[in-house]
PDB file of C-alpha atoms in Angstrom:
ATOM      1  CA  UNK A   1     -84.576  70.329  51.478  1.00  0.00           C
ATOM      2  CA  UNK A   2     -82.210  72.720  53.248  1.00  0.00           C
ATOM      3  CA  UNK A   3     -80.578  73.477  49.826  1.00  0.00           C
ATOM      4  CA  UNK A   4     -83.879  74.052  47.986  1.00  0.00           C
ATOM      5  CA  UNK A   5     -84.888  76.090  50.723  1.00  0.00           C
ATOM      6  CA  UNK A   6     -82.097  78.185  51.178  1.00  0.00           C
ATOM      7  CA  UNK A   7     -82.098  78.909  47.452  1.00  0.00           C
ATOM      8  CA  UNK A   8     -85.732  79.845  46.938  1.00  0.00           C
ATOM      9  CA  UNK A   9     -85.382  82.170  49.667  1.00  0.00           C
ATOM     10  CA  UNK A  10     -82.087  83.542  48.527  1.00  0.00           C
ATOM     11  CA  UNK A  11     -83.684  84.136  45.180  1.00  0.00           C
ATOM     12  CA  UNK A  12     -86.618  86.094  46.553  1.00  0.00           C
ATOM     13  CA  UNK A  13     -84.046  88.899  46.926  1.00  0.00           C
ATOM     14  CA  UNK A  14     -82.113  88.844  43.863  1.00  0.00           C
ATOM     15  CA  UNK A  15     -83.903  90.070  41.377  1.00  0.00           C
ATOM     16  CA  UNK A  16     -82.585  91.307  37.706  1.00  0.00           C
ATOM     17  CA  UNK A  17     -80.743  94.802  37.354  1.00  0.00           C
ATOM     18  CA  UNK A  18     -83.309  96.364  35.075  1.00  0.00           C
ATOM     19  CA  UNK A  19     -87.087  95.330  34.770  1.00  0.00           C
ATOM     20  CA  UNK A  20     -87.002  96.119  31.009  1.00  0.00           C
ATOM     21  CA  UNK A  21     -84.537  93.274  29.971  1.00  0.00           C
ATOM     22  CA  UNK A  22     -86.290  90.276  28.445  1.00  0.00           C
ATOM     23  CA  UNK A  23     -84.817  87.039  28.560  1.00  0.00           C
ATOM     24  CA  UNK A  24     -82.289  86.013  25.725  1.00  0.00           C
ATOM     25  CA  UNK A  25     -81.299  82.519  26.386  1.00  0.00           C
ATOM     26  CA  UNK A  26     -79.189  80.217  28.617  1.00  0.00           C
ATOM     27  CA  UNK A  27     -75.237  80.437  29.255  1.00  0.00           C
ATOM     28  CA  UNK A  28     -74.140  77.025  30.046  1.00  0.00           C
ATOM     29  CA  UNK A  29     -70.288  76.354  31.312  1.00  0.00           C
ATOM     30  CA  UNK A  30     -67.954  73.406  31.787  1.00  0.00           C
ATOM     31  CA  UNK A  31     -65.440  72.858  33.931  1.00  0.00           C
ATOM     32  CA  UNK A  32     -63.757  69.636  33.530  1.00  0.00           C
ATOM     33  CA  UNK A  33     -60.234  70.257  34.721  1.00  0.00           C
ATOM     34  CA  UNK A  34     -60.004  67.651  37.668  1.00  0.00           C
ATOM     35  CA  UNK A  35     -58.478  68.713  41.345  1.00  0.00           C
ATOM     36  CA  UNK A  36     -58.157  67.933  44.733  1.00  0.00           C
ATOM     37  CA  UNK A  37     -56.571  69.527  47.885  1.00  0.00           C
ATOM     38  CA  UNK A  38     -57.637  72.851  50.178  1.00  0.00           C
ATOM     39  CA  UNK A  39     -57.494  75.762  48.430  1.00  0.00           C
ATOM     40  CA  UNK A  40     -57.473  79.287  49.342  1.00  0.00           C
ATOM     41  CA  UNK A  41     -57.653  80.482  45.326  1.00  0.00           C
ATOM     42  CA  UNK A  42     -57.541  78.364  41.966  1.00  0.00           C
ATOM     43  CA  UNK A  43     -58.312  79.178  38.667  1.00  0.00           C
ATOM     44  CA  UNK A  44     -59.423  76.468  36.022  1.00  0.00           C
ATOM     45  CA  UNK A  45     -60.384  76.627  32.404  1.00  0.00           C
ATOM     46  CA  UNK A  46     -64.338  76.858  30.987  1.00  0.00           C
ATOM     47  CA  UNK A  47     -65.851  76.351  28.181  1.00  0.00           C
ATOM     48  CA  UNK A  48     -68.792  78.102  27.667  1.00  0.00           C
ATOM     49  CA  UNK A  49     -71.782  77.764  25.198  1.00  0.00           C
ATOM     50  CA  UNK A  50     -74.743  80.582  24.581  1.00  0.00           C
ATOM     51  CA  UNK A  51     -77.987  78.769  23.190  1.00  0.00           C
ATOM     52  CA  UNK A  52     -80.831  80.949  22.023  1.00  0.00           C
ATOM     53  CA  UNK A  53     -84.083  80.130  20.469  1.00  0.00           C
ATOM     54  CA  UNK A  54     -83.730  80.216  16.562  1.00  0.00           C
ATOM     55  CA  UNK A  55     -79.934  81.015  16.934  1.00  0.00           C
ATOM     56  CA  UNK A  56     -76.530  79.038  16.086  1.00  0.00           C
ATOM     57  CA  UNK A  57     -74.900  78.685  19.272  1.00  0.00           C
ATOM     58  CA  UNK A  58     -72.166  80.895  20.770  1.00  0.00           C
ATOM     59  CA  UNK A  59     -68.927  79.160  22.083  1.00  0.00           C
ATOM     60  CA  UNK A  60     -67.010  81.308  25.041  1.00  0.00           C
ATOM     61  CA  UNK A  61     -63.765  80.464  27.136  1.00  0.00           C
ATOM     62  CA  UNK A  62     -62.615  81.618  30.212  1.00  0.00           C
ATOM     63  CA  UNK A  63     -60.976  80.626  33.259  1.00  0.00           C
ATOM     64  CA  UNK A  64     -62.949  80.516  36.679  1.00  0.00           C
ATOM     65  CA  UNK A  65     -61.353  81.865  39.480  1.00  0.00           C
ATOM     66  CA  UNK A  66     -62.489  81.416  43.305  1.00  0.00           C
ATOM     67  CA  UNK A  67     -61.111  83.216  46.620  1.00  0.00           C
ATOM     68  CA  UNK A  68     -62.337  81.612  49.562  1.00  0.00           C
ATOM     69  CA  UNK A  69     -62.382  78.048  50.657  1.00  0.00           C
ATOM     70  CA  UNK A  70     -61.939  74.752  48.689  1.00  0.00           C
ATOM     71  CA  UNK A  71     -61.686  71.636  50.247  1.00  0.00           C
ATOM     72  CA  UNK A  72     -61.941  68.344  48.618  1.00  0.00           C
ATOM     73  CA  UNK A  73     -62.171  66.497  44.797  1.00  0.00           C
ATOM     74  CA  UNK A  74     -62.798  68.422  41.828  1.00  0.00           C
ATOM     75  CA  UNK A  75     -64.102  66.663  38.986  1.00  0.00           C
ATOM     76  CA  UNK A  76     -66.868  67.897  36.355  1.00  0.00           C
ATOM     77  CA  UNK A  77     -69.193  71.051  36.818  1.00  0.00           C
ATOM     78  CA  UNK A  78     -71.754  72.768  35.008  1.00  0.00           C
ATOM     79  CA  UNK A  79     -72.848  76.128  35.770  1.00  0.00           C
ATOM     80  CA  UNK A  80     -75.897  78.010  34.021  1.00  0.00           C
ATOM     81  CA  UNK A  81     -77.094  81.326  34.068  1.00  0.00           C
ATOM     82  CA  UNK A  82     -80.181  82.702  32.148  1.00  0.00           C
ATOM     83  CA  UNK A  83     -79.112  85.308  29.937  1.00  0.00           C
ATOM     84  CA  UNK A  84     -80.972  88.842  29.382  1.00  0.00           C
ATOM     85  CA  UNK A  85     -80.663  91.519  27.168  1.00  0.00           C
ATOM     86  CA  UNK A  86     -82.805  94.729  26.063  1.00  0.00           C
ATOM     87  CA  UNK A  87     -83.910  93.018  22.683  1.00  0.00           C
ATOM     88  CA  UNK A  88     -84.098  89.332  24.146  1.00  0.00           C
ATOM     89  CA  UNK A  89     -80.904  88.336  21.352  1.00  0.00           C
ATOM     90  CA  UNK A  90     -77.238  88.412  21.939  1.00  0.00           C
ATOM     91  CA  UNK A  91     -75.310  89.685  19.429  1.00  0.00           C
ATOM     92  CA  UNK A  92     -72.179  87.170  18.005  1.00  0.00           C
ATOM     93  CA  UNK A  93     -69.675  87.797  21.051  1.00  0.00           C
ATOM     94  CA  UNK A  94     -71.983  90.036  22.952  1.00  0.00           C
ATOM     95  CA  UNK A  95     -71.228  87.821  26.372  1.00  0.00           C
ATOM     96  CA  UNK A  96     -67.374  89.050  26.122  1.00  0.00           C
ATOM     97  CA  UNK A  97     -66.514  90.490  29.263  1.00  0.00           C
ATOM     98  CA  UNK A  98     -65.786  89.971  33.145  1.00  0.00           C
ATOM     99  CA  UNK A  99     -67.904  88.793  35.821  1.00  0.00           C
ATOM    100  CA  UNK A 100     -67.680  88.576  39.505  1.00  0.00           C
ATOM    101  CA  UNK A 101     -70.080  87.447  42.548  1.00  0.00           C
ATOM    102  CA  UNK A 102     -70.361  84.644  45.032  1.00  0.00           C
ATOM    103  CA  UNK A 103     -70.330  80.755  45.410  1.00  0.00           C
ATOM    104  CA  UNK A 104     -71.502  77.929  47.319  1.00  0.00           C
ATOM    105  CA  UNK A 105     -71.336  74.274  46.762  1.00  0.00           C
ATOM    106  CA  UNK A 106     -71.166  71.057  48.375  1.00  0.00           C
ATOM    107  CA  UNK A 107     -71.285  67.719  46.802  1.00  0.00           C
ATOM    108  CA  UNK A 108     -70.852  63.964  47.619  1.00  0.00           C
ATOM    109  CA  UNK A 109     -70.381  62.115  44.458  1.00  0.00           C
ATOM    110  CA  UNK A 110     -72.899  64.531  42.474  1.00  0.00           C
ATOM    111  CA  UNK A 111     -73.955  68.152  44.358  1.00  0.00           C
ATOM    112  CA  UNK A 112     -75.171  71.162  43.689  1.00  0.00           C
ATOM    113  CA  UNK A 113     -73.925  74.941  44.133  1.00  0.00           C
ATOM    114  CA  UNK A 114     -75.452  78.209  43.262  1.00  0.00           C
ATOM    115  CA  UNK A 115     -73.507  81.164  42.066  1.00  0.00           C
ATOM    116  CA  UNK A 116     -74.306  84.829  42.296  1.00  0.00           C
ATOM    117  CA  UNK A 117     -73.222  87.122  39.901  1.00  0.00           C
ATOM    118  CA  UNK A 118     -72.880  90.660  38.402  1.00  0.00           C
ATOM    119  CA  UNK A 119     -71.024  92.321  35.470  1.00  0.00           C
ATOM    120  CA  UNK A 120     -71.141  91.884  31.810  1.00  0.00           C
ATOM    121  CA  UNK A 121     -71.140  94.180  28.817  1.00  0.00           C
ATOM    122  CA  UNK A 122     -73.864  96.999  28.841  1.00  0.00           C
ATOM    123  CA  UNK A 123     -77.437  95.697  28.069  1.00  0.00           C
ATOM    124  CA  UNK A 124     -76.420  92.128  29.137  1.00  0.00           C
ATOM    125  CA  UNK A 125     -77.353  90.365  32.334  1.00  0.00           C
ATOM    126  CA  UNK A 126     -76.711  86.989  33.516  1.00  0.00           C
ATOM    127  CA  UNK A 127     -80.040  86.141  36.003  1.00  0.00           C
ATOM    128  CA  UNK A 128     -78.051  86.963  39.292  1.00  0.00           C
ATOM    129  CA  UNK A 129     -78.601  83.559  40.922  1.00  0.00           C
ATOM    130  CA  UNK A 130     -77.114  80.717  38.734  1.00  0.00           C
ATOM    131  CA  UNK A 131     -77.109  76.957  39.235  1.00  0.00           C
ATOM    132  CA  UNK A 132     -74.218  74.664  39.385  1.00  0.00           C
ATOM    133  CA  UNK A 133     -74.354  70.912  38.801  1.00  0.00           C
ATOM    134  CA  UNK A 134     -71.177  68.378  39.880  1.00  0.00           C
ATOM    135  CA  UNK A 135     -70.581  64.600  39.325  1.00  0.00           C
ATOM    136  CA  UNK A 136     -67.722  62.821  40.863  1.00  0.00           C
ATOM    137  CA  UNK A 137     -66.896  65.535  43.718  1.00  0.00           C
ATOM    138  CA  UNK A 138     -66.441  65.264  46.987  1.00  0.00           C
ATOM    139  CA  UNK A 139     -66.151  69.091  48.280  1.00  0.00           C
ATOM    140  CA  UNK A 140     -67.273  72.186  50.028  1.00  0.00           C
ATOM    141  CA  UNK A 141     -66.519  75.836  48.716  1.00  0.00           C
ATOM    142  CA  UNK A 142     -67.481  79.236  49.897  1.00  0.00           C
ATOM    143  CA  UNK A 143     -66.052  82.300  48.818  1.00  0.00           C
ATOM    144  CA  UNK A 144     -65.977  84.820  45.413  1.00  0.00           C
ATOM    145  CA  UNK A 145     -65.373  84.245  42.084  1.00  0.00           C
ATOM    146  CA  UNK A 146     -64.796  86.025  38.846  1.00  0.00           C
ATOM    147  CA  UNK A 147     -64.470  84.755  35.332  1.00  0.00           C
ATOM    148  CA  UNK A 148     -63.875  86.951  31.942  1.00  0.00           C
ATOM    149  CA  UNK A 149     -65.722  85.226  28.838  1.00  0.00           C
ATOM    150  CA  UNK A 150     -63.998  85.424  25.520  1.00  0.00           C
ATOM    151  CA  UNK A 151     -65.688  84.734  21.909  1.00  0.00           C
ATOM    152  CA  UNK A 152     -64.329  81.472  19.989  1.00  0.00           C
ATOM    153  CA  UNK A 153     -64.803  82.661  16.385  1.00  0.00           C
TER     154      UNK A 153
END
């Protein structure tokens, strides 16, 4: 209940960037490399996939990293974002580029996170709040992060 509440009211502030962008699709991204000890930093490798309606999907990589702290086991997560645009499409490769924000999470064998963030090529926007599943974790993380998407042609 705390969670849900915290993140309805935390979205009631974070709204998109620009009124006129219309909703594109969703941004999903797994992170599967496992992990366990108290970080300060890490970086680990995502695989990314863009589905829009009527659309093949798009396949990104990256690597995820966090500043802040990370205590605990690292197994799976999935993050997603919503993902808008001017004309509501994404172009092939149109999510290449580097984004940075915020994260929470805590999880005891499956939790939940949510992820604020910002950046992106011009005329792209991830929805600002994102949502992050785990299974298999035991942690707690707080800090930033920043990932760069590349296209997998």
């Amino acid at each position: 209940l705390a969670i849900t509440t915290t993140s309805a009211l935390f979205a009631s502030f974070v709204v998109p960037a620009k009124a006129d962008l219309v909703k594109a699709g969703q941004l999903s991204c797994i992170i599967s490399t496992p992990d366990s000890a108290l970080h300060f930093g890490s970086a680990r490798p995502m695989r990314c996939t863009l589905r829009q309606r009527g659309r093949r999907a798009q396949r990104y990589t990256g690597t995820l990293r966090k500043y802040g702290i990370e205590w605990g086991v690292f197994t799976r997560t999935v993050m997603r974002w919503d993902v808008y645009s001017a004309t509501g499409r994404v172009r092939r490769g149109g999510l290449e580029g580097a984004y940075g924000g915020l994260t929470f999470e805590a999880a005891i064998g499956s939790g939940v996170g949510a992820n604020v963030v910002d950046g992106g090529p011009d005329g792209i926007r991830l929805s600002p709040l994102g949502i992050q599943v785990q299974t298999g974790s035991f942690n707690v993380t707080t800090g930033a992060m920043r990932f760069r998407l590349k296209f997998r042609r």
